[in-house]
Amino acid sequence: MVSLFNTLSKKKEIFSPEDGTTVRMYNCGPTVYDRAHIGNLRAYIFSDTLRRVLSYVGFNVLQVMNITDVGHLSSDQDSGEDKMTKGLKREGLPLSLEGMKELAERYTLLFEEDLSSLNIIHPDVMPRATDHIPEQIDLIRRLEEKGFTYVIANDGVYFDTSKDPNYGRLGGLTPISEARDSAVSSFKHGPRDFALWKFNKNMGWESPWGKGFPGWHIECSAMSMKYLGESFDIHTGGIDHIPVHHNNEIAQSENATGKPLARFWLHNAFLTINEEKIAKSIGNALTLPNLTKQGITPLSYRYWLLTAHYRSPINFSWKALAGAHTAYEKLKSRISNMPTGGSLDIAYDAKFRSYIGDDLNTPKALSLVWDIIHDEDVAEEVKRATILDWDAVLGLQLNETKDVNIPEDVKELLHRRKLARESKHWDTADSLRSEIEKKGFLVKDTPEGQKLVKK
RNA sequence: GGCACGAUGGCGAAGUGGUAACGCGACGGUCUGCAAAACCGUUAUGCACGGGUUCGAUUCCCGUUCGUGCCUCCA
């Protein structure tokens, strides 16, 4: 049994897919204008964990994650600076559709790289916004036919939130402040109205209303419904999406179709650094390669995230990451020393299922891993089999043993040290040990002889 | 300013109306020629502060303080 915290109802609800077998799930994906930082990546580790949990308990999962590869290549008072525009300027690319395409390809590739190094299962469909312009136009047209839109000349097509009595049903709306209201309403009919299409005389796509670019929310509505149907099971995203993006998505989709867009809405909390959110403007936007440079592997990062609940903020520090890294390496090494051939421990697995089924309590699941390791009543091969089974949910590649490549000269030093130790020439042995250390390896003396660990 | 949310040991972080998981670190031990590693053990009389409800609160309620997020795009 799986219960999930649904932002719509603000409580945990028992989940099962509408059709009883296949979960149709949509995850808000990245805007590919820059390398994802580790905070962004938390959202994808979360959606991946969700997918793995749903599979583990026996559902099929059809997962769709969008790639936002379009901006509107202009800045205006309603939007702040367009992210794609920002990216183009930063990389010295031309402000054009071609430039945008190049930028998007560059960062889509890096995003795929990040997903794979985090052992995130590739979503079944990763649609790009620019490949779905007709679908977006079609959705706007449906809204127009039903009278939910208005056009502002030389600006765009807008969604009229005053026509939707249910607008904001996901919550998170904050009262309109007087100052903002007066600044914004100079051109929009209502302060919460949002663009469905932005005009641009010089570039963009043709549409019934004029050349331009799709608005900032329409792509998710168009693509989720195309691949998952007009009504699907789960929609996820970062907690920041609740007030604007997801309320807008709901308004667009549900007013066009007359059906609820998603039954469950799930949102992950932020990762903070020094109790502060991650933002490029603060200069704390670490990426995966930044972690790797400090010796923290992507999977150690994943392990660390799993020690916190997805709806709790987690606070980054190098100390915390180093601790997680040590724990993760220890865990793998213990498992690799356990014999194979065991079978799943049913009692422990029942606990595991109840933890992950309780709104994805990965911290408890992880503590259970350590519990079973320390449990003297469980056979070693059973521990191994059980933990590796759980790894389908944890996604930590606990079965991977890294082969250490030992250079020839180090092998030679090792051999000499072995001889020195056998003849009890401790000074020689110790100096050989420090020589090996200079070459980047730590020597461990185990009952089975010398072992090397990369520093 | 408005609206939310949060405050648990040196660090990260679970959790519960009945007396605080797990990991890292630290300390002690076993092992070792010495180390390292590994393994074993110990490690919050306490869950921001002040009240209240209760037989009993870290857990519920009220207030205070502090912090963060949102109110422009943002995982």
CSV table of N, CA and C in Angstrom, one decimal, chain A residues 5-149:
chain,number,residue,atom,x,y,z
A,5,PHE,N,1.4,12.2,0.0
A,5,PHE,CA,0.9,13.5,0.4
A,5,PHE,C,0.5,14.3,-0.8
A,6,ASN,N,-0.8,14.6,-0.9
A,6,ASN,CA,-1.3,15.3,-2.0
A,6,ASN,C,-1.5,16.8,-1.7
A,7,THR,N,-0.8,17.6,-2.5
A,7,THR,CA,-0.9,19.0,-2.2
A,7,THR,C,-2.3,19.5,-2.4
A,8,LEU,N,-3.1,18.9,-3.2
A,8,LEU,CA,-4.5,19.3,-3.4
A,8,LEU,C,-5.3,19.3,-2.1
A,9,SER,N,-5.1,18.2,-1.4
A,9,SER,CA,-5.9,18.0,-0.2
A,9,SER,C,-5.1,18.3,1.1
A,10,LYS,N,-3.8,18.5,0.9
A,10,LYS,CA,-2.9,18.8,2.0
A,10,LYS,C,-2.8,17.7,3.0
A,11,LYS,N,-3.1,16.4,2.6
A,11,LYS,CA,-2.9,15.3,3.5
A,11,LYS,C,-2.5,14.1,2.7
A,12,LYS,N,-2.1,13.1,3.5
A,12,LYS,CA,-1.7,11.8,2.8
A,12,LYS,C,-3.0,11.1,2.4
A,13,GLU,N,-2.9,10.6,1.2
A,13,GLU,CA,-4.0,9.8,0.6
A,13,GLU,C,-3.5,8.5,0.1
A,14,ILE,N,-4.3,7.5,0.2
A,14,ILE,CA,-3.9,6.2,-0.3
A,14,ILE,C,-4.0,6.3,-1.9
A,15,PHE,N,-2.9,5.8,-2.5
A,15,PHE,CA,-2.8,6.0,-3.9
A,15,PHE,C,-2.9,4.6,-4.6
A,16,SER,N,-3.6,4.7,-5.7
A,16,SER,CA,-3.5,3.6,-6.7
A,16,SER,C,-3.9,4.3,-8.1
A,17,PRO,N,-3.3,3.7,-9.1
A,17,PRO,CA,-3.6,4.3,-10.4
A,17,PRO,C,-5.1,4.2,-10.8
A,18,GLU,N,-5.5,5.2,-11.6
A,18,GLU,CA,-6.9,5.2,-12.0
A,18,GLU,C,-7.4,3.9,-12.6
A,19,ASP,N,-6.5,3.4,-13.5
A,19,ASP,CA,-6.9,2.1,-14.2
A,19,ASP,C,-6.5,0.9,-13.5
A,20,GLY,N,-5.9,1.0,-12.3
A,20,GLY,CA,-5.6,-0.1,-11.5
A,20,GLY,C,-4.2,-0.8,-11.8
A,21,THR,N,-3.6,-0.4,-12.9
A,21,THR,CA,-2.3,-1.1,-13.2
A,21,THR,C,-1.2,-0.1,-13.5
A,22,THR,N,-1.5,0.9,-14.3
A,22,THR,CA,-0.4,1.7,-14.8
A,22,THR,C,-0.5,3.1,-14.3
A,23,VAL,N,0.5,3.6,-13.6
A,23,VAL,CA,0.6,4.9,-13.1
A,23,VAL,C,1.0,5.9,-14.2
A,24,ARG,N,0.2,6.9,-14.5
A,24,ARG,CA,0.6,7.9,-15.5
A,24,ARG,C,1.1,9.1,-14.8
A,25,MET,N,2.3,9.4,-14.9
A,25,MET,CA,3.0,10.4,-14.1
A,25,MET,C,3.7,11.5,-15.0
A,26,TYR,N,3.6,12.7,-14.6
A,26,TYR,CA,4.3,13.8,-15.3
A,26,TYR,C,5.1,14.5,-14.3
A,27,ASN,N,6.4,14.8,-14.7
A,27,ASN,CA,7.3,15.5,-13.8
A,27,ASN,C,7.7,16.8,-14.5
A,28,CYS,N,7.6,17.9,-13.9
A,28,CYS,CA,8.1,19.2,-14.4
A,28,CYS,C,9.6,19.1,-14.6
A,29,GLY,N,10.1,19.2,-15.8
A,29,GLY,CA,11.5,19.0,-16.1
A,29,GLY,C,12.3,20.3,-16.1
A,30,PRO,N,13.5,20.3,-16.6
A,30,PRO,CA,14.4,21.5,-16.6
A,30,PRO,C,14.2,22.4,-17.7
A,31,THR,N,14.5,23.7,-17.5
A,31,THR,CA,14.7,24.6,-18.6
A,31,THR,C,16.2,24.5,-19.0
A,32,VAL,N,16.5,24.1,-20.2
A,32,VAL,CA,17.9,23.8,-20.5
A,32,VAL,C,18.6,25.0,-21.0
A,33,TYR,N,18.8,26.0,-20.1
A,33,TYR,CA,19.6,27.2,-20.4
A,33,TYR,C,20.9,27.2,-19.7
A,34,ASP,N,21.1,26.3,-18.8
A,34,ASP,CA,22.3,26.3,-18.0
A,34,ASP,C,22.4,24.9,-17.4
A,35,ARG,N,23.6,24.6,-16.8
A,35,ARG,CA,23.8,23.3,-16.2
A,35,ARG,C,22.9,23.3,-14.9
A,36,ALA,N,22.2,22.1,-14.7
A,36,ALA,CA,21.4,22.0,-13.5
A,36,ALA,C,22.3,22.0,-12.3
A,37,HIS,N,21.8,22.7,-11.2
A,37,HIS,CA,22.6,22.7,-10.0
A,37,HIS,C,22.0,21.6,-9.1
A,38,ILE,N,22.7,21.3,-8.0
A,38,ILE,CA,22.3,20.2,-7.2
A,38,ILE,C,20.9,20.3,-6.6
A,39,GLY,N,20.5,21.6,-6.4
A,39,GLY,CA,19.1,21.8,-5.9
A,39,GLY,C,18.1,21.3,-7.0
A,40,ASN,N,18.3,21.7,-8.2
A,40,ASN,CA,17.4,21.3,-9.3
A,40,ASN,C,17.4,19.7,-9.3
A,41,LEU,N,18.5,19.1,-9.1
A,41,LEU,CA,18.6,17.7,-9.3
A,41,LEU,C,17.8,17.0,-8.2
A,42,ARG,N,17.6,17.6,-7.1
A,42,ARG,CA,16.8,17.0,-6.0
A,42,ARG,C,15.4,16.6,-6.5
A,43,ALA,N,14.8,17.5,-7.3
A,43,ALA,CA,13.5,17.2,-7.9
A,43,ALA,C,13.5,15.9,-8.7
A,44,TYR,N,14.5,15.7,-9.4
A,44,TYR,CA,14.5,14.5,-10.3
A,44,TYR,C,14.9,13.2,-9.6
A,45,ILE,N,15.7,13.4,-8.5
A,45,ILE,CA,15.9,12.2,-7.7
A,45,ILE,C,14.6,11.9,-6.9
A,46,PHE,N,13.9,12.9,-6.6
A,46,PHE,CA,12.6,12.7,-5.9
A,46,PHE,C,11.6,11.9,-6.9
A,47,SER,N,11.5,12.4,-8.1
A,47,SER,CA,10.5,11.8,-9.0
A,47,SER,C,11.0,10.4,-9.4
A,48,ASP,N,12.3,10.2,-9.4
A,48,ASP,CA,12.8,8.9,-9.7
A,48,ASP,C,12.5,7.9,-8.6
A,49,THR,N,12.7,8.4,-7.4
A,49,THR,CA,12.4,7.6,-6.2
A,49,THR,C,10.9,7.2,-6.2
A,50,LEU,N,10.1,8.2,-6.5
A,50,LEU,CA,8.6,7.9,-6.6
A,50,LEU,C,8.4,6.8,-7.6
A,51,ARG,N,9.0,7.0,-8.8
A,51,ARG,CA,8.8,6.0,-9.8
A,51,ARG,C,9.2,4.6,-9.4
A,52,ARG,N,10.4,4.5,-8.7
A,52,ARG,CA,10.9,3.3,-8.2
A,52,ARG,C,10.0,2.6,-7.2
A,53,VAL,N,9.5,3.5,-6.3
A,53,VAL,CA,8.6,2.9,-5.3
A,53,VAL,C,7.3,2.4,-5.9
A,54,LEU,N,6.8,3.1,-6.8
A,54,LEU,CA,5.6,2.6,-7.5
A,54,LEU,C,5.8,1.3,-8.2
A,55,SER,N,7.0,1.2,-8.8
A,55,SER,CA,7.3,-0.1,-9.5
A,55,SER,C,7.5,-1.2,-8.5
A,56,TYR,N,8.2,-0.9,-7.4
A,56,TYR,CA,8.5,-1.9,-6.4
A,56,TYR,C,7.2,-2.5,-5.8
A,57,VAL,N,6.2,-1.7,-5.6
A,57,VAL,CA,4.9,-2.2,-5.1
A,57,VAL,C,4.0,-2.8,-6.2
A,58,GLY,N,4.5,-2.9,-7.4
A,58,GLY,CA,3.8,-3.7,-8.4
A,58,GLY,C,3.1,-2.9,-9.5
A,59,PHE,N,3.2,-1.6,-9.5
A,59,PHE,CA,2.5,-0.9,-10.6
A,59,PHE,C,3.4,-0.7,-11.8
A,60,ASN,N,2.8,-0.6,-13.0
A,60,ASN,CA,3.5,-0.1,-14.1
A,60,ASN,C,3.6,1.4,-14.0
A,61,VAL,N,4.6,2.0,-14.6
A,61,VAL,CA,4.7,3.4,-14.6
A,61,VAL,C,5.0,3.9,-16.0
A,62,LEU,N,4.2,4.9,-16.4
A,62,LEU,CA,4.5,5.6,-17.6
A,62,LEU,C,4.9,7.0,-17.2
A,63,GLN,N,6.1,7.3,-17.4
A,63,GLN,CA,6.6,8.6,-16.9
A,63,GLN,C,7.0,9.6,-18.0
A,64,VAL,N,6.6,10.8,-17.8
A,64,VAL,CA,6.9,11.8,-18.8
A,64,VAL,C,7.5,13.0,-18.1
A,65,MET,N,8.6,13.4,-18.7
A,65,MET,CA,9.3,14.6,-18.1
A,65,MET,C,9.6,15.6,-19.3
A,66,ASN,N,9.2,16.8,-19.2
A,66,ASN,CA,9.4,17.7,-20.3
A,66,ASN,C,10.8,18.3,-20.2
A,67,ILE,N,11.2,18.7,-21.4
A,67,ILE,CA,12.4,19.5,-21.5
A,67,ILE,C,11.9,20.9,-22.1
A,68,THR,N,12.1,21.9,-21.3
A,68,THR,CA,11.8,23.3,-21.7
A,68,THR,C,12.9,23.9,-22.5
A,69,ASP,N,12.8,23.9,-23.8
A,69,ASP,CA,13.8,24.4,-24.6
A,69,ASP,C,13.4,25.6,-25.4
A,70,VAL,N,12.5,26.4,-24.8
A,70,VAL,CA,12.0,27.6,-25.4
A,70,VAL,C,11.8,28.7,-24.4
A,71,GLY,N,12.2,29.9,-24.9
A,71,GLY,CA,11.9,31.1,-24.1
A,71,GLY,C,11.1,32.0,-24.9
A,72,HIS,N,11.1,33.2,-24.7
A,72,HIS,CA,10.4,34.1,-25.7
A,72,HIS,C,11.3,35.2,-26.2
A,73,LEU,N,12.6,35.0,-25.9
A,73,LEU,CA,13.6,35.9,-26.5
A,73,LEU,C,13.3,37.4,-26.5
A,74,SER,N,12.7,37.8,-25.4
A,74,SER,CA,12.5,39.2,-25.2
A,74,SER,C,12.3,39.4,-23.7
A,75,SER,N,12.6,40.6,-23.2
A,75,SER,CA,12.3,40.8,-21.8
A,75,SER,C,11.2,41.8,-21.7
A,76,ASP,N,10.3,41.6,-20.7
A,76,ASP,CA,9.2,42.5,-20.5
A,76,ASP,C,8.9,42.6,-19.0
A,77,GLN,N,8.1,43.6,-18.7
A,77,GLN,CA,7.9,43.8,-17.2
A,77,GLN,C,7.2,42.7,-16.6
A,78,ASP,N,6.5,41.9,-17.3
A,78,ASP,CA,5.7,40.8,-16.7
A,78,ASP,C,6.5,39.6,-16.4
A,79,SER,N,7.6,39.4,-17.0
A,79,SER,CA,8.3,38.1,-16.9
A,79,SER,C,9.6,38.1,-16.2
A,80,GLY,N,10.2,39.2,-16.0
A,80,GLY,CA,11.6,39.2,-15.5
A,80,GLY,C,12.4,38.8,-16.7
A,81,GLU,N,13.7,38.6,-16.6
A,81,GLU,CA,14.5,38.2,-17.7
A,81,GLU,C,14.2,36.8,-18.1
A,82,ASP,N,14.0,36.6,-19.4
A,82,ASP,CA,13.7,35.3,-20.0
A,82,ASP,C,15.0,34.4,-19.8
A,83,LYS,N,14.8,33.2,-19.3
A,83,LYS,CA,16.0,32.4,-19.0
A,83,LYS,C,16.8,32.0,-20.3
A,84,MET,N,16.1,31.6,-21.3
A,84,MET,CA,16.8,31.3,-22.5
A,84,MET,C,17.6,32.5,-23.1
A,85,THR,N,17.0,33.6,-23.0
A,85,THR,CA,17.7,34.9,-23.4
A,85,THR,C,19.0,35.0,-22.6
A,86,LYS,N,18.8,34.8,-21.3
A,86,LYS,CA,20.0,34.9,-20.4
A,86,LYS,C,21.1,34.0,-20.8
A,87,GLY,N,20.7,32.7,-21.1
A,87,GLY,CA,21.7,31.7,-21.5
A,87,GLY,C,22.4,32.1,-22.8
A,88,LEU,N,21.6,32.6,-23.8
A,88,LEU,CA,22.2,33.0,-25.1
A,88,LEU,C,23.2,34.1,-24.9
A,89,LYS,N,22.9,35.1,-24.1
A,89,LYS,CA,23.8,36.2,-23.8
A,89,LYS,C,25.1,35.6,-23.2
A,90,ARG,N,24.9,34.8,-22.2
A,90,ARG,CA,26.1,34.2,-21.5
A,90,ARG,C,27.0,33.5,-22.4
A,91,GLU,N,26.4,32.7,-23.3
A,91,GLU,CA,27.3,31.9,-24.2
A,91,GLU,C,27.6,32.6,-25.5
A,92,GLY,N,27.2,33.8,-25.6
A,92,GLY,CA,27.5,34.5,-26.9
A,92,GLY,C,26.9,34.0,-28.1
A,93,LEU,N,25.7,33.4,-27.9
A,93,LEU,CA,25.0,32.8,-29.0
A,93,LEU,C,24.0,33.9,-29.6
A,94,PRO,N,23.6,33.8,-30.8
A,94,PRO,CA,22.7,34.8,-31.4
A,94,PRO,C,21.3,34.6,-30.8
A,95,LEU,N,20.6,35.8,-30.7
A,95,LEU,CA,19.3,35.8,-30.2
A,95,LEU,C,18.3,35.4,-31.3
A,96,SER,N,18.3,34.1,-31.5
A,96,SER,CA,17.4,33.6,-32.6
A,96,SER,C,17.0,32.2,-32.3
A,97,LEU,N,16.1,31.7,-33.1
A,97,LEU,CA,15.6,30.3,-32.9
A,97,LEU,C,16.8,29.3,-33.0
A,98,GLU,N,17.7,29.6,-34.0
A,98,GLU,CA,18.8,28.7,-34.2
A,98,GLU,C,19.7,28.7,-32.9
A,99,GLY,N,20.0,29.9,-32.4
A,99,GLY,CA,20.8,30.1,-31.2
A,99,GLY,C,20.2,29.3,-30.1
A,100,MET,N,18.9,29.5,-30.0
A,100,MET,CA,18.1,28.8,-28.9
A,100,MET,C,18.2,27.3,-29.0
A,101,LYS,N,18.2,26.8,-30.2
A,101,LYS,CA,18.2,25.4,-30.4
A,101,LYS,C,19.6,24.9,-30.0
A,102,GLU,N,20.6,25.6,-30.3
A,102,GLU,CA,22.0,25.2,-30.0
A,102,GLU,C,22.2,25.2,-28.5
A,103,LEU,N,21.7,26.2,-27.9
A,103,LEU,CA,21.8,26.3,-26.4
A,103,LEU,C,21.1,25.2,-25.7
A,104,ALA,N,19.9,24.9,-26.2
A,104,ALA,CA,19.1,23.8,-25.6
A,104,ALA,C,19.8,22.5,-25.8
A,105,GLU,N,20.3,22.3,-27.0
A,105,GLU,CA,20.9,21.0,-27.2
A,105,GLU,C,22.1,20.7,-26.3
A,106,ARG,N,22.9,21.8,-26.2
A,106,ARG,CA,24.1,21.8,-25.3
A,106,ARG,C,23.7,21.3,-23.9
A,107,TYR,N,22.7,21.9,-23.3
A,107,TYR,CA,22.3,21.7,-21.9
A,107,TYR,C,21.4,20.5,-21.7
A,108,THR,N,20.7,20.1,-22.8
A,108,THR,CA,19.9,18.9,-22.7
A,108,THR,C,20.9,17.7,-22.6
A,109,LEU,N,22.0,17.8,-23.3
A,109,LEU,CA,23.0,16.7,-23.3
A,109,LEU,C,23.6,16.6,-21.9
A,110,LEU,N,23.9,17.7,-21.3
A,110,LEU,CA,24.5,17.7,-19.9
A,110,LEU,C,23.5,17.3,-18.9
A,111,PHE,N,22.2,17.6,-19.1
A,111,PHE,CA,21.2,17.1,-18.2
A,111,PHE,C,21.1,15.6,-18.3
A,112,GLU,N,21.1,15.1,-19.5
A,112,GLU,CA,21.0,13.6,-19.6
A,112,GLU,C,22.2,13.0,-18.9
A,113,GLU,N,23.3,13.6,-19.0
A,113,GLU,CA,24.5,13.1,-18.3
A,113,GLU,C,24.3,13.1,-16.8
A,114,ASP,N,23.7,14.2,-16.3
A,114,ASP,CA,23.5,14.2,-14.8
A,114,ASP,C,22.5,13.1,-14.4
A,115,LEU,N,21.5,12.9,-15.2
A,115,LEU,CA,20.5,11.9,-14.9
A,115,LEU,C,21.2,10.5,-14.8
A,116,SER,N,22.0,10.3,-15.8
A,116,SER,CA,22.6,9.0,-15.8
A,116,SER,C,23.6,8.8,-14.7
A,117,SER,N,24.4,9.8,-14.3
A,117,SER,CA,25.4,9.6,-13.3
A,117,SER,C,24.7,9.5,-11.9
A,118,LEU,N,23.5,10.0,-11.8
A,118,LEU,CA,22.7,9.9,-10.6
A,118,LEU,C,21.9,8.6,-10.5
A,119,ASN,N,22.1,7.8,-11.6
A,119,ASN,CA,21.3,6.5,-11.7
A,119,ASN,C,19.8,6.7,-11.7
A,120,ILE,N,19.4,7.8,-12.3
A,120,ILE,CA,18.0,8.1,-12.5
A,120,ILE,C,17.5,7.3,-13.7
A,121,ILE,N,16.4,6.6,-13.5
A,121,ILE,CA,15.8,5.8,-14.6
A,121,ILE,C,15.3,6.8,-15.6
A,122,HIS,N,15.7,6.6,-16.9
A,122,HIS,CA,15.3,7.6,-17.9
A,122,HIS,C,13.8,7.6,-18.1
A,123,PRO,N,13.1,8.7,-18.0
A,123,PRO,CA,11.7,8.8,-18.2
A,123,PRO,C,11.3,8.2,-19.5
A,124,ASP,N,10.1,7.6,-19.6
A,124,ASP,CA,9.7,7.0,-20.8
A,124,ASP,C,9.6,7.9,-22.0
A,125,VAL,N,9.2,9.1,-21.7
A,125,VAL,CA,9.1,10.2,-22.7
A,125,VAL,C,9.7,11.5,-22.2
A,126,MET,N,10.6,12.1,-22.9
A,126,MET,CA,11.1,13.4,-22.6
A,126,MET,C,10.8,14.4,-23.7
A,127,PRO,N,9.6,14.8,-23.8
A,127,PRO,CA,9.2,15.7,-24.9
A,127,PRO,C,9.8,17.1,-24.8
A,128,ARG,N,10.2,17.7,-25.9
A,128,ARG,CA,10.7,19.0,-26.0
A,128,ARG,C,9.6,20.0,-26.4
A,129,ALA,N,9.6,21.1,-25.7
A,129,ALA,CA,8.5,22.1,-26.0
A,129,ALA,C,8.5,22.5,-27.4
A,130,THR,N,9.7,22.7,-28.0
A,130,THR,CA,9.7,23.2,-29.4
A,130,THR,C,9.1,22.2,-30.4
A,131,ASP,N,9.1,20.9,-30.0
A,131,ASP,CA,8.5,19.9,-30.9
A,131,ASP,C,7.0,19.8,-30.8
A,132,HIS,N,6.4,20.6,-29.9
A,132,HIS,CA,5.0,20.5,-29.6
A,132,HIS,C,4.3,21.9,-29.7
A,133,ILE,N,4.7,22.7,-30.6
A,133,ILE,CA,4.1,24.0,-30.8
A,133,ILE,C,2.7,23.9,-31.3
A,134,PRO,N,2.4,23.0,-32.3
A,134,PRO,CA,1.0,22.9,-32.8
A,134,PRO,C,0.1,22.5,-31.6
A,135,GLU,N,0.5,21.5,-30.8
A,135,GLU,CA,-0.3,21.1,-29.7
A,135,GLU,C,-0.6,22.3,-28.7
A,136,GLN,N,0.4,23.1,-28.5
A,136,GLN,CA,0.2,24.2,-27.6
A,136,GLN,C,-0.8,25.2,-28.2
A,137,ILE,N,-0.6,25.5,-29.5
A,137,ILE,CA,-1.5,26.4,-30.2
A,137,ILE,C,-3.0,25.9,-30.2
A,138,ASP,N,-3.1,24.6,-30.4
A,138,ASP,CA,-4.4,23.9,-30.3
A,138,ASP,C,-5.1,24.1,-29.0
A,139,LEU,N,-4.3,24.0,-27.9
A,139,LEU,CA,-4.9,24.1,-26.6
A,139,LEU,C,-5.3,25.6,-26.4
A,140,ILE,N,-4.5,26.5,-26.8
A,140,ILE,CA,-4.9,27.9,-26.7
A,140,ILE,C,-6.2,28.2,-27.4
A,141,ARG,N,-6.3,27.5,-28.6
A,141,ARG,CA,-7.5,27.7,-29.4
A,141,ARG,C,-8.8,27.2,-28.7
A,142,ARG,N,-8.6,26.1,-28.1
A,142,ARG,CA,-9.7,25.5,-27.3
A,142,ARG,C,-10.2,26.5,-26.2
A,143,LEU,N,-9.2,27.1,-25.5
A,143,LEU,CA,-9.5,28.0,-24.5
A,143,LEU,C,-10.2,29.2,-25.0
A,144,GLU,N,-9.7,29.6,-26.2
A,144,GLU,CA,-10.3,30.8,-26.8
A,144,GLU,C,-11.7,30.6,-27.2
A,145,GLU,N,-12.0,29.4,-27.7
A,145,GLU,CA,-13.4,29.0,-28.1
A,145,GLU,C,-14.3,29.1,-26.9
A,146,LYS,N,-13.8,28.7,-25.8
A,146,LYS,CA,-14.6,28.7,-24.6
A,146,LYS,C,-14.6,30.1,-23.9
A,147,GLY,N,-13.9,31.0,-24.4
A,147,GLY,CA,-14.0,32.4,-23.9
A,147,GLY,C,-13.1,32.7,-22.7
A,148,PHE,N,-12.0,31.9,-22.6
A,148,PHE,CA,-11.1,32.1,-21.5
A,148,PHE,C,-9.9,33.0,-21.8
A,149,THR,N,-9.9,33.6,-23.0
A,149,THR,CA,-8.7,34.3,-23.4
A,149,THR,C,-9.0,35.8,-23.8
